[in-house]
mmCIF file of C-alpha atoms and ligand atoms in Angstrom:
data_model
loop_
_atom_site.group_PDB
_atom_site.id
_atom_site.type_symbol
_atom_site.label_atom_id
_atom_site.label_comp_id
_atom_site.label_asym_id
_atom_site.label_seq_id
_atom_site.Cartn_x
_atom_site.Cartn_y
_atom_site.Cartn_z
ATOM 1 C CA MET A 1 138.112 131.781 209.964
ATOM 2 C CA SER A 2 141.034 129.836 208.604
ATOM 3 C CA THR A 3 144.352 131.477 207.851
ATOM 4 C CA THR A 4 146.626 128.462 207.935
ATOM 5 C CA SER A 5 147.550 127.173 204.579
ATOM 6 C CA HIS A 6 149.831 124.436 203.321
ATOM 7 C CA THR A 7 149.379 124.901 199.646
ATOM 8 C CA THR A 8 151.660 124.909 196.665
ATOM 9 C CA ALA A 9 151.170 128.649 195.965
ATOM 10 C CA ASP A 10 154.925 129.312 196.070
ATOM 11 C CA ALA A 11 155.527 126.599 193.499
ATOM 12 C CA PHE A 12 153.652 128.548 190.824
ATOM 13 C CA GLU A 13 156.205 130.198 188.571
ATOM 14 C CA ARG A 14 155.225 133.814 187.770
ATOM 15 C CA ARG A 15 155.321 134.950 184.160
ATOM 16 C CA LEU A 16 153.782 138.384 184.396
ATOM 17 C CA SER A 17 151.959 140.198 181.619
ATOM 18 C CA ASP A 18 153.900 142.957 179.900
ATOM 19 C CA HIS A 19 150.639 144.770 179.117
ATOM 20 C CA PRO A 20 148.482 144.638 182.277
ATOM 21 C CA ARG A 21 145.519 147.003 182.332
ATOM 22 C CA SER A 22 146.260 150.395 183.938
ATOM 23 C CA ASP A 23 144.813 151.297 187.350
ATOM 24 C CA ALA A 24 142.265 153.534 185.584
ATOM 25 C CA GLU A 25 141.219 150.782 183.148
ATOM 26 C CA ARG A 26 140.888 148.266 185.975
ATOM 27 C CA ALA A 27 138.869 150.717 188.067
ATOM 28 C CA ALA A 28 136.462 151.257 185.168
ATOM 29 C CA LEU A 29 136.111 147.512 184.540
ATOM 30 C CA THR A 30 135.476 146.653 188.188
ATOM 31 C CA ALA A 31 133.150 149.550 189.043
ATOM 32 C CA GLU A 32 129.849 147.923 188.018
ATOM 33 C CA PRO A 33 130.774 144.519 186.686
ATOM 34 C CA ALA A 34 128.271 142.289 184.891
ATOM 35 C CA PHE A 35 128.596 138.524 185.357
ATOM 36 C CA GLY A 36 131.511 136.812 183.659
ATOM 37 C CA VAL A 37 132.394 139.161 180.816
ATOM 38 C CA VAL A 38 135.654 140.771 181.996
ATOM 39 C CA PHE A 39 138.739 138.788 182.997
ATOM 40 C CA THR A 40 141.821 139.719 184.983
ATOM 41 C CA ASP A 41 145.323 140.115 183.552
ATOM 42 C CA HIS A 42 146.536 136.619 184.460
ATOM 43 C CA MET A 43 145.485 133.001 184.779
ATOM 44 C CA ALA A 44 146.986 130.068 186.651
ATOM 45 C CA ARG A 45 147.592 126.714 185.056
ATOM 46 C CA MET A 46 148.942 123.231 185.506
ATOM 47 C CA THR A 47 149.338 120.254 183.215
ATOM 48 C CA TRP A 48 148.923 116.551 183.907
ATOM 49 C CA THR A 49 150.228 113.647 181.919
ATOM 50 C CA VAL A 50 149.767 110.007 182.683
ATOM 51 C CA GLU A 51 153.555 109.613 182.800
ATOM 52 C CA ALA A 52 154.508 112.606 184.979
ATOM 53 C CA GLY A 53 151.339 113.438 186.948
ATOM 54 C CA TRP A 54 150.654 117.103 187.788
ATOM 55 C CA GLY A 55 153.322 119.710 187.045
ATOM 56 C CA GLU A 56 154.152 122.938 185.178
ATOM 57 C CA ARG A 57 152.551 125.146 187.818
ATOM 58 C CA ARG A 58 152.536 128.732 186.672
ATOM 59 C CA VAL A 59 150.727 132.046 186.601
ATOM 60 C CA GLU A 60 150.874 133.603 183.152
ATOM 61 C CA PRO A 61 149.184 136.358 181.137
ATOM 62 C CA TYR A 62 145.485 135.721 180.450
ATOM 63 C CA GLY A 63 144.991 134.850 176.812
ATOM 64 C CA PRO A 64 143.766 132.374 174.195
ATOM 65 C CA LEU A 65 144.864 128.761 174.482
ATOM 66 C CA LEU A 66 146.634 126.729 171.868
ATOM 67 C CA VAL A 67 144.430 123.637 171.675
ATOM 68 C CA ASP A 68 144.927 120.826 169.173
ATOM 69 C CA PRO A 69 141.813 120.364 166.981
ATOM 70 C CA ALA A 70 141.903 116.683 167.959
ATOM 71 C CA ALA A 71 141.911 117.475 171.708
ATOM 72 C CA ALA A 72 139.508 114.982 173.270
ATOM 73 C CA VAL A 73 137.525 117.680 175.086
ATOM 74 C CA LEU A 74 136.386 119.129 171.748
ATOM 75 C CA HIS A 75 134.905 115.789 170.726
ATOM 76 C CA TYR A 76 133.821 113.951 173.849
ATOM 77 C CA GLY A 77 133.397 116.753 176.374
ATOM 78 C CA GLN A 78 135.746 115.397 179.065
ATOM 79 C CA GLU A 79 135.718 118.575 181.180
ATOM 80 C CA ILE A 80 134.841 119.758 184.689
ATOM 81 C CA PHE A 81 134.766 123.130 186.421
ATOM 82 C CA GLU A 82 134.152 124.915 189.710
ATOM 83 C CA GLY A 83 132.873 128.324 190.773
ATOM 84 C CA LEU A 84 133.832 130.268 193.889
ATOM 85 C CA LYS A 85 134.343 133.889 194.833
ATOM 86 C CA VAL A 86 136.885 136.201 196.440
ATOM 87 C CA TYR A 87 135.382 138.893 198.686
ATOM 88 C CA ARG A 88 136.987 142.183 199.687
ATOM 89 C CA HIS A 89 136.379 143.044 203.319
ATOM 90 C CA ALA A 90 136.131 146.613 204.606
ATOM 91 C CA ASP A 91 139.789 146.586 205.740
ATOM 92 C CA GLY A 92 140.888 145.635 202.208
ATOM 93 C CA SER A 93 141.721 142.010 203.050
ATOM 94 C CA LEU A 94 140.720 139.308 200.533
ATOM 95 C CA TRP A 95 138.869 136.128 201.443
ATOM 96 C CA SER A 96 137.392 133.063 199.820
ATOM 97 C CA PHE A 97 134.433 131.061 201.111
ATOM 98 C CA ARG A 98 134.864 127.348 201.905
ATOM 99 C CA PRO A 99 137.403 126.774 199.104
ATOM 100 C CA TRP A 100 138.271 123.343 200.487
ATOM 101 C CA ALA A 101 134.682 122.287 199.777
ATOM 102 C CA ASN A 102 135.103 123.343 196.142
ATOM 103 C CA ALA A 103 138.425 121.476 196.006
ATOM 104 C CA ALA A 104 136.711 118.319 197.279
ATOM 105 C CA ARG A 105 133.845 118.663 194.803
ATOM 106 C CA PHE A 106 136.324 119.278 191.965
ATOM 107 C CA ALA A 107 138.031 116.007 192.887
ATOM 108 C CA ALA A 108 134.683 114.193 192.999
ATOM 109 C CA SER A 109 133.737 115.609 189.578
ATOM 110 C CA ALA A 110 137.137 114.522 188.242
ATOM 111 C CA ARG A 111 136.518 110.964 189.422
ATOM 112 C CA ARG A 112 133.147 110.831 187.659
ATOM 113 C CA LEU A 113 134.593 112.177 184.387
ATOM 114 C CA ALA A 114 137.652 109.865 184.546
ATOM 115 C CA LEU A 115 139.929 112.895 184.878
ATOM 116 C CA PRO A 116 142.905 113.022 187.279
ATOM 117 C CA GLU A 117 142.116 114.475 190.698
ATOM 118 C CA LEU A 118 143.808 117.802 191.358
ATOM 119 C CA PRO A 119 145.218 117.727 194.916
ATOM 120 C CA ALA A 120 143.401 120.205 197.179
ATOM 121 C CA ASP A 121 146.725 121.921 197.953
ATOM 122 C CA ASP A 122 147.174 122.668 194.255
ATOM 123 C CA PHE A 123 143.562 123.849 193.916
ATOM 124 C CA LEU A 124 144.103 126.284 196.795
ATOM 125 C CA GLY A 125 147.677 127.016 195.712
ATOM 126 C CA SER A 126 146.530 128.115 192.263
ATOM 127 C CA ILE A 127 143.946 130.444 193.830
ATOM 128 C CA GLU A 128 146.467 131.978 196.212
ATOM 129 C CA ALA A 129 149.027 132.359 193.424
ATOM 130 C CA LEU A 130 146.557 134.071 191.060
ATOM 131 C CA VAL A 131 145.108 136.345 193.736
ATOM 132 C CA ALA A 132 148.663 137.315 194.799
ATOM 133 C CA VAL A 133 149.127 138.736 191.294
ATOM 134 C CA ASP A 134 145.601 139.946 190.422
ATOM 135 C CA GLY A 135 144.188 140.798 193.863
ATOM 136 C CA ALA A 136 143.643 144.413 192.808
ATOM 137 C CA TRP A 137 140.872 143.101 190.547
ATOM 138 C CA VAL A 138 138.663 142.157 193.505
ATOM 139 C CA PRO A 139 135.970 144.862 193.387
ATOM 140 C CA SER A 140 134.777 146.647 196.496
ATOM 141 C CA ALA A 141 131.222 147.806 195.702
ATOM 142 C CA GLU A 142 128.315 146.116 197.448
ATOM 143 C CA GLU A 143 127.322 142.693 196.024
ATOM 144 C CA THR A 144 130.495 142.486 193.937
ATOM 145 C CA SER A 145 133.302 139.944 194.123
ATOM 146 C CA LEU A 146 135.952 138.249 192.019
ATOM 147 C CA TYR A 147 134.442 135.076 190.564
ATOM 148 C CA LEU A 148 136.980 132.280 190.219
ATOM 149 C CA ARG A 149 136.512 129.656 187.555
ATOM 150 C CA PRO A 150 138.851 126.654 187.941
ATOM 151 C CA PHE A 151 138.450 124.095 185.147
ATOM 152 C CA MET A 152 140.129 121.018 183.751
ATOM 153 C CA PHE A 153 139.876 119.450 180.322
ATOM 154 C CA ALA A 154 141.194 116.591 178.184
ATOM 155 C CA SER A 155 143.870 118.156 175.980
ATOM 156 C CA GLU A 156 145.366 115.007 174.511
ATOM 157 C CA ALA A 157 145.075 114.906 170.716
ATOM 158 C CA PHE A 158 143.402 111.538 170.267
ATOM 159 C CA LEU A 159 140.073 110.524 168.762
ATOM 160 C CA GLY A 160 139.676 107.150 170.442
ATOM 161 C CA VAL A 161 137.116 107.114 173.212
ATOM 162 C CA ARG A 162 139.037 106.605 176.469
ATOM 163 C CA PRO A 163 140.207 108.870 179.317
ATOM 164 C CA ALA A 164 142.767 111.380 178.043
ATOM 165 C CA ARG A 165 146.434 110.885 178.906
ATOM 166 C CA ARG A 166 147.071 114.630 178.934
ATOM 167 C CA VAL A 167 144.911 117.124 180.830
ATOM 168 C CA ASP A 168 145.140 120.881 181.393
ATOM 169 C CA TYR A 169 143.956 122.692 184.499
ATOM 170 C CA LEU A 170 143.326 126.436 184.363
ATOM 171 C CA LEU A 171 142.055 129.064 186.746
ATOM 172 C CA ILE A 172 140.619 132.308 185.412
ATOM 173 C CA ALA A 173 139.035 135.153 187.363
ATOM 174 C CA SER A 174 136.308 137.662 186.579
ATOM 175 C CA PRO A 175 135.115 140.651 188.613
ATOM 176 C CA VAL A 176 131.348 140.207 188.958
ATOM 177 C CA GLY A 177 128.164 141.797 190.214
ATOM 178 C CA PRO A 178 124.807 140.003 190.594
ATOM 179 C CA TYR A 179 124.335 136.946 188.343
ATOM 180 C CA PHE A 180 120.950 138.079 187.050
ATOM 181 C CA ALA A 181 120.830 141.247 184.990
ATOM 182 C CA GLY A 182 118.670 143.664 186.937
ATOM 183 C CA GLY A 183 120.297 142.925 190.283
ATOM 184 C CA VAL A 184 118.957 141.067 193.274
ATOM 185 C CA LYS A 185 115.233 140.728 192.711
ATOM 186 C CA PRO A 186 112.785 137.828 192.373
ATOM 187 C CA VAL A 187 113.249 135.746 189.231
ATOM 188 C CA SER A 188 110.752 133.651 187.299
ATOM 189 C CA ILE A 189 111.176 129.930 186.751
ATOM 190 C CA TRP A 190 109.900 127.640 184.006
ATOM 191 C CA VAL A 191 109.473 124.011 185.065
ATOM 192 C CA SER A 192 110.552 121.838 182.143
ATOM 193 C CA GLU A 193 108.583 118.656 181.632
ATOM 194 C CA ASP A 194 110.064 117.924 178.206
ATOM 195 C CA TYR A 195 113.725 117.737 179.151
ATOM 196 C CA HIS A 196 115.716 116.335 182.049
ATOM 197 C CA ARG A 197 119.102 117.410 183.264
ATOM 198 C CA ALA A 198 120.353 114.116 184.648
ATOM 199 C CA GLY A 199 119.359 110.533 185.205
ATOM 200 C CA PRO A 200 120.270 107.924 187.833
ATOM 201 C CA GLY A 201 123.888 106.870 187.366
ATOM 202 C CA GLY A 202 124.582 109.836 185.079
ATOM 203 C CA THR A 203 126.722 112.915 185.672
ATOM 204 C CA GLY A 204 124.145 115.064 187.488
ATOM 205 C CA ALA A 205 126.187 115.319 190.693
ATOM 206 C CA ALA A 206 129.366 116.294 188.800
ATOM 207 C CA LYS A 207 130.099 119.848 187.764
ATOM 208 C CA CYS A 208 130.838 119.098 184.126
ATOM 209 C CA GLY A 209 130.245 121.229 181.064
ATOM 210 C CA GLY A 210 128.004 118.601 179.471
ATOM 211 C CA ASN A 211 125.327 119.057 182.144
ATOM 212 C CA TYR A 212 125.178 122.757 181.352
ATOM 213 C CA ALA A 213 125.200 122.185 177.576
ATOM 214 C CA ALA A 214 122.179 119.922 177.980
ATOM 215 C CA SER A 215 120.385 122.636 179.955
ATOM 216 C CA LEU A 216 120.618 125.271 177.217
ATOM 217 C CA LEU A 217 117.691 124.158 175.060
ATOM 218 C CA PRO A 218 115.301 123.944 178.044
ATOM 219 C CA GLN A 219 116.733 127.289 179.159
ATOM 220 C CA GLN A 220 115.702 128.717 175.782
ATOM 221 C CA GLU A 221 112.270 127.197 176.330
ATOM 222 C CA ALA A 222 112.141 129.070 179.662
ATOM 223 C CA TYR A 223 113.039 132.359 177.933
ATOM 224 C CA SER A 224 110.310 131.787 175.360
ATOM 225 C CA HIS A 225 107.811 131.611 178.236
ATOM 226 C CA GLY A 226 109.148 134.851 179.705
ATOM 227 C CA CYS A 227 111.122 133.079 182.462
ATOM 228 C CA GLU A 228 114.740 133.606 183.465
ATOM 229 C CA GLN A 229 115.635 130.090 184.582
ATOM 230 C CA VAL A 230 114.525 126.529 184.070
ATOM 231 C CA CYS A 231 113.743 124.039 186.844
ATOM 232 C CA PHE A 232 114.309 120.365 186.111
ATOM 233 C CA LEU A 233 112.268 117.400 187.294
ATOM 234 C CA ASP A 234 113.775 113.987 187.988
ATOM 235 C CA ALA A 235 114.186 111.745 184.953
ATOM 236 C CA ALA A 236 112.913 108.605 186.684
ATOM 237 C CA THR A 237 109.384 109.803 187.532
ATOM 238 C CA GLY A 238 109.129 113.263 185.969
ATOM 239 C CA SER A 239 107.399 114.444 189.136
ATOM 240 C CA LEU A 240 110.089 115.617 191.605
ATOM 241 C CA LEU A 241 111.875 118.960 191.677
ATOM 242 C CA GLU A 242 115.623 118.561 191.178
ATOM 243 C CA GLU A 243 117.509 121.821 190.592
ATOM 244 C CA LEU A 244 117.687 124.803 188.282
ATOM 245 C CA GLY A 245 120.742 123.607 186.410
ATOM 246 C CA GLY A 246 123.084 126.212 187.901
ATOM 247 C CA MET A 247 121.405 126.571 191.309
ATOM 248 C CA ASN A 248 119.742 124.469 193.995
ATOM 249 C CA VAL A 249 116.135 125.137 194.959
ATOM 250 C CA MET A 250 114.415 125.426 198.372
ATOM 251 C CA VAL A 251 110.838 126.026 199.490
ATOM 252 C CA VAL A 252 109.720 127.617 202.741
ATOM 253 C CA GLN A 253 106.521 126.399 204.371
ATOM 254 C CA ARG A 254 104.141 128.595 206.330
ATOM 255 C CA ASP A 255 105.421 127.124 209.628
ATOM 256 C CA GLY A 256 109.007 128.056 208.707
ATOM 257 C CA THR A 257 110.103 124.542 207.693
ATOM 258 C CA VAL A 258 112.453 124.596 204.729
ATOM 259 C CA VAL A 259 112.325 121.694 202.269
ATOM 260 C CA THR A 260 114.897 121.026 199.570
ATOM 261 C CA PRO A 261 115.487 118.058 197.253
ATOM 262 C CA ALA A 262 117.767 115.477 198.868
ATOM 263 C CA LEU A 263 121.184 114.795 197.339
ATOM 264 C CA SER A 264 120.104 111.873 195.223
ATOM 265 C CA GLY A 265 123.135 111.632 192.958
ATOM 266 C CA THR A 266 121.404 113.556 190.191
ATOM 267 C CA ILE A 267 121.751 117.082 191.617
ATOM 268 C CA LEU A 268 124.787 119.143 192.441
ATOM 269 C CA GLU A 269 125.997 119.181 196.028
ATOM 270 C CA GLY A 270 125.989 122.964 196.332
ATOM 271 C CA VAL A 271 128.404 124.588 198.776
ATOM 272 C CA THR A 272 125.923 127.452 199.113
ATOM 273 C CA ARG A 273 123.117 124.890 199.542
ATOM 274 C CA ASP A 274 124.937 123.293 202.468
ATOM 275 C CA SER A 275 125.817 126.666 204.026
ATOM 276 C CA VAL A 276 122.253 127.959 203.742
ATOM 277 C CA LEU A 277 120.858 124.780 205.301
ATOM 278 C CA THR A 278 123.324 125.137 208.185
ATOM 279 C CA LEU A 279 122.342 128.780 208.795
ATOM 280 C CA LEU A 280 118.630 127.954 208.611
ATOM 281 C CA ARG A 281 118.989 125.053 211.073
ATOM 282 C CA GLU A 282 120.931 127.250 213.473
ATOM 283 C CA GLY A 283 118.270 129.927 213.085
ATOM 284 C CA GLY A 284 115.656 127.503 214.401
ATOM 285 C CA HIS A 285 114.112 126.361 211.113
ATOM 286 C CA GLU A 286 113.327 122.751 210.610
ATOM 287 C CA VAL A 287 115.211 121.719 207.493
ATOM 288 C CA VAL A 288 114.110 118.674 205.516
ATOM 289 C CA GLU A 289 116.046 117.122 202.643
ATOM 290 C CA ARG A 290 113.709 114.752 200.814
ATOM 291 C CA ASP A 291 111.834 114.157 197.581
ATOM 292 C CA LEU A 292 109.949 117.322 196.674
ATOM 293 C CA PRO A 293 107.017 116.616 194.325
ATOM 294 C CA LEU A 294 106.045 119.399 191.924
ATOM 295 C CA ALA A 295 102.384 118.660 192.755
ATOM 296 C CA GLU A 296 103.091 119.410 196.441
ATOM 297 C CA VAL A 297 104.756 122.719 195.556
ATOM 298 C CA LEU A 298 101.917 123.809 193.257
ATOM 299 C CA ASP A 299 99.342 122.820 195.830
ATOM 300 C CA GLY A 300 101.280 124.607 198.567
ATOM 301 C CA LEU A 301 101.510 127.794 196.531
ATOM 302 C CA ARG A 302 97.782 127.703 195.807
ATOM 303 C CA THR A 303 96.765 127.093 199.423
ATOM 304 C CA GLY A 304 99.423 129.284 201.038
ATOM 305 C CA ALA A 305 101.113 126.308 202.738
ATOM 306 C CA ILE A 306 104.272 127.306 200.841
ATOM 307 C CA THR A 307 105.165 130.934 201.360
ATOM 308 C CA GLU A 308 108.567 131.306 199.683
ATOM 309 C CA VAL A 309 110.720 129.614 197.054
ATOM 310 C CA PHE A 310 114.347 130.511 196.450
ATOM 311 C CA ALA A 311 117.392 129.410 194.503
ATOM 312 C CA CYS A 312 120.950 129.302 195.816
ATOM 313 C CA GLY A 313 124.407 128.868 194.374
ATOM 314 C CA THR A 314 127.790 130.576 194.273
ATOM 315 C CA ALA A 315 126.834 132.772 191.341
ATOM 316 C CA ALA A 316 123.201 133.272 192.390
ATOM 317 C CA VAL A 317 123.992 133.550 196.150
ATOM 318 C CA VAL A 318 120.377 133.394 197.438
ATOM 319 C CA THR A 319 117.921 134.470 194.757
ATOM 320 C CA PRO A 320 114.201 134.776 195.492
ATOM 321 C CA ILE A 321 111.824 133.087 193.044
ATOM 322 C CA GLY A 322 108.757 135.236 192.395
ATOM 323 C CA ARG A 323 106.970 133.155 189.782
ATOM 324 C CA LEU A 324 106.745 129.443 189.010
ATOM 325 C CA ALA A 325 105.330 128.521 185.618
ATOM 326 C CA GLY A 326 105.046 125.394 183.476
ATOM 327 C CA GLU A 327 102.588 123.597 181.189
ATOM 328 C CA GLY A 328 99.176 124.363 182.686
ATOM 329 C CA PHE A 329 100.231 126.534 185.618
ATOM 330 C CA ASP A 330 101.601 130.000 186.274
ATOM 331 C CA LEU A 331 101.762 130.954 189.938
ATOM 332 C CA ALA A 332 103.106 133.963 191.789
ATOM 333 C CA VAL A 333 105.252 133.169 194.816
ATOM 334 C CA ASN A 334 104.751 135.473 197.791
ATOM 335 C CA GLY A 335 103.032 137.982 195.505
ATOM 336 C CA GLY A 336 106.213 138.177 193.423
ATOM 337 C CA GLN A 337 108.093 139.687 196.352
ATOM 338 C CA THR A 338 111.189 138.555 198.256
ATOM 339 C CA GLY A 339 110.098 136.613 201.342
ATOM 340 C CA ALA A 340 111.356 137.247 204.854
ATOM 341 C CA VAL A 341 113.162 133.911 205.293
ATOM 342 C CA THR A 342 114.872 134.264 201.914
ATOM 343 C CA ALA A 343 115.956 137.826 202.688
ATOM 344 C CA ALA A 344 117.198 136.912 206.169
ATOM 345 C CA VAL A 345 119.323 133.948 205.132
ATOM 346 C CA ARG A 346 120.753 135.898 202.200
ATOM 347 C CA HIS A 347 121.651 138.722 204.561
ATOM 348 C CA GLN A 348 123.217 136.320 207.047
ATOM 349 C CA LEU A 349 125.288 134.488 204.440
ATOM 350 C CA THR A 350 126.575 137.595 202.702
ATOM 351 C CA ALA A 351 127.401 139.210 206.050
ATOM 352 C CA ILE A 352 129.779 136.309 206.756
ATOM 353 C CA GLN A 353 131.208 136.372 203.227
ATOM 354 C CA TYR A 354 131.856 140.118 203.269
ATOM 355 C CA GLY A 355 133.218 140.105 206.821
ATOM 356 C CA ARG A 356 130.340 142.072 208.355
ATOM 357 C CA ALA A 357 129.502 139.209 210.735
ATOM 358 C CA ALA A 358 131.510 136.695 212.736
ATOM 359 C CA ASP A 359 132.448 133.432 211.061
ATOM 360 C CA PRO A 360 131.724 130.798 213.716
ATOM 361 C CA HIS A 361 132.025 127.924 211.247
ATOM 362 C CA GLY A 362 135.510 128.793 209.986
ATOM 363 C CA TRP A 363 134.162 129.089 206.455
ATOM 364 C CA MET A 364 136.295 132.056 205.412
ATOM 365 C CA HIS A 365 139.843 131.520 204.153
ATOM 366 C CA ARG A 366 142.130 134.536 203.996
ATOM 367 C CA LEU A 367 143.983 134.978 200.719
ATOM 368 C CA ALA A 368 145.621 138.387 201.188
HETATM 369 C C1 LIG B 401 128.121 128.844 190.185
HETATM 370 O O1 LIG B 401 127.207 129.189 190.913
HETATM 371 O O2 LIG B 401 129.302 129.067 190.447
HETATM 372 C C2 LIG B 401 127.845 128.114 188.977
HETATM 373 O O3 LIG B 401 128.660 127.358 188.568
HETATM 374 C C3 LIG B 401 126.559 128.351 188.303
HETATM 375 C C4 LIG B 401 126.648 128.885 186.919
HETATM 376 C C5 LIG B 401 127.233 130.239 186.782
HETATM 377 C C6 LIG B 401 127.241 127.906 185.955
#
């Protein structure tokens, strides 16, 4: 557990809303929250210019932005984001999970998109400053949390194609329940062979809006086949599992070995992915990060050599996959039920996040 903090939280000027929601309104909105539809009363922000660097730290009322129609982000998509959560523990204290890892990934994404890096102290400072004002929005029911969405975009009004000389950073927050409507239960996956998410040298390892925009058509294809999510194959060979677009993927073999696609530069370096792999290793599982051919997974599901498949991510936490379908195949995974390894690692991870178990890795960071 880490409680020390040298952030810029105090440097964020507070301009508080003159119409915050009442306690009763907030209680109603946080009782059974869906994913990402309700937002708190405030947001944090900073601005960067090439001349002055980062400045104008403030927390201000949540509301629409004034964006110039020529802002580069609207034309060339120079944008990145992060996702992390604030958990309420039984004693009422508020905690985030490995926020420094998100800060580091945000900086890495910024480098890839030719955006300015936000110092980690400002990333954490903005979170602490917003939670200091809107902490009452962190829900307390089981499986709920306050989802934080930090993002940065090119706000300079300029239509030439070059890195913007003015950039805005914002942090918004949304009380959330499970990512998938219907709660925590096995989801079905469509393996797309027509579309790829990322190619070698592209932006696959960065958390940028463009990656998600490109995933929407294949996602629609998944819906049309009765699936909830799409799984992408690598662009180079069209034969290796990569990720689900918003989640990493792992398979469990009959002997307990867990295999997941290696970080090849085309998939996102998930914080949940890394945490789950750590917990599995410590729990005695062999964990292998390598190429994962679709043919091997299909064969393993047919023969029983693969017993479980699951997805993981901040939003998805650990989500069992109960069905894997694609052109020419449609297979149940573990009879469509949540497998024991998936359930155990989900339980272990959430117990740390919600303060029900010790935090030997120092992953939790106290916010209030
Ligand atoms: C997350 O897990 O935080 C994500 O960013 C995935 C998705 C909601 C975009």
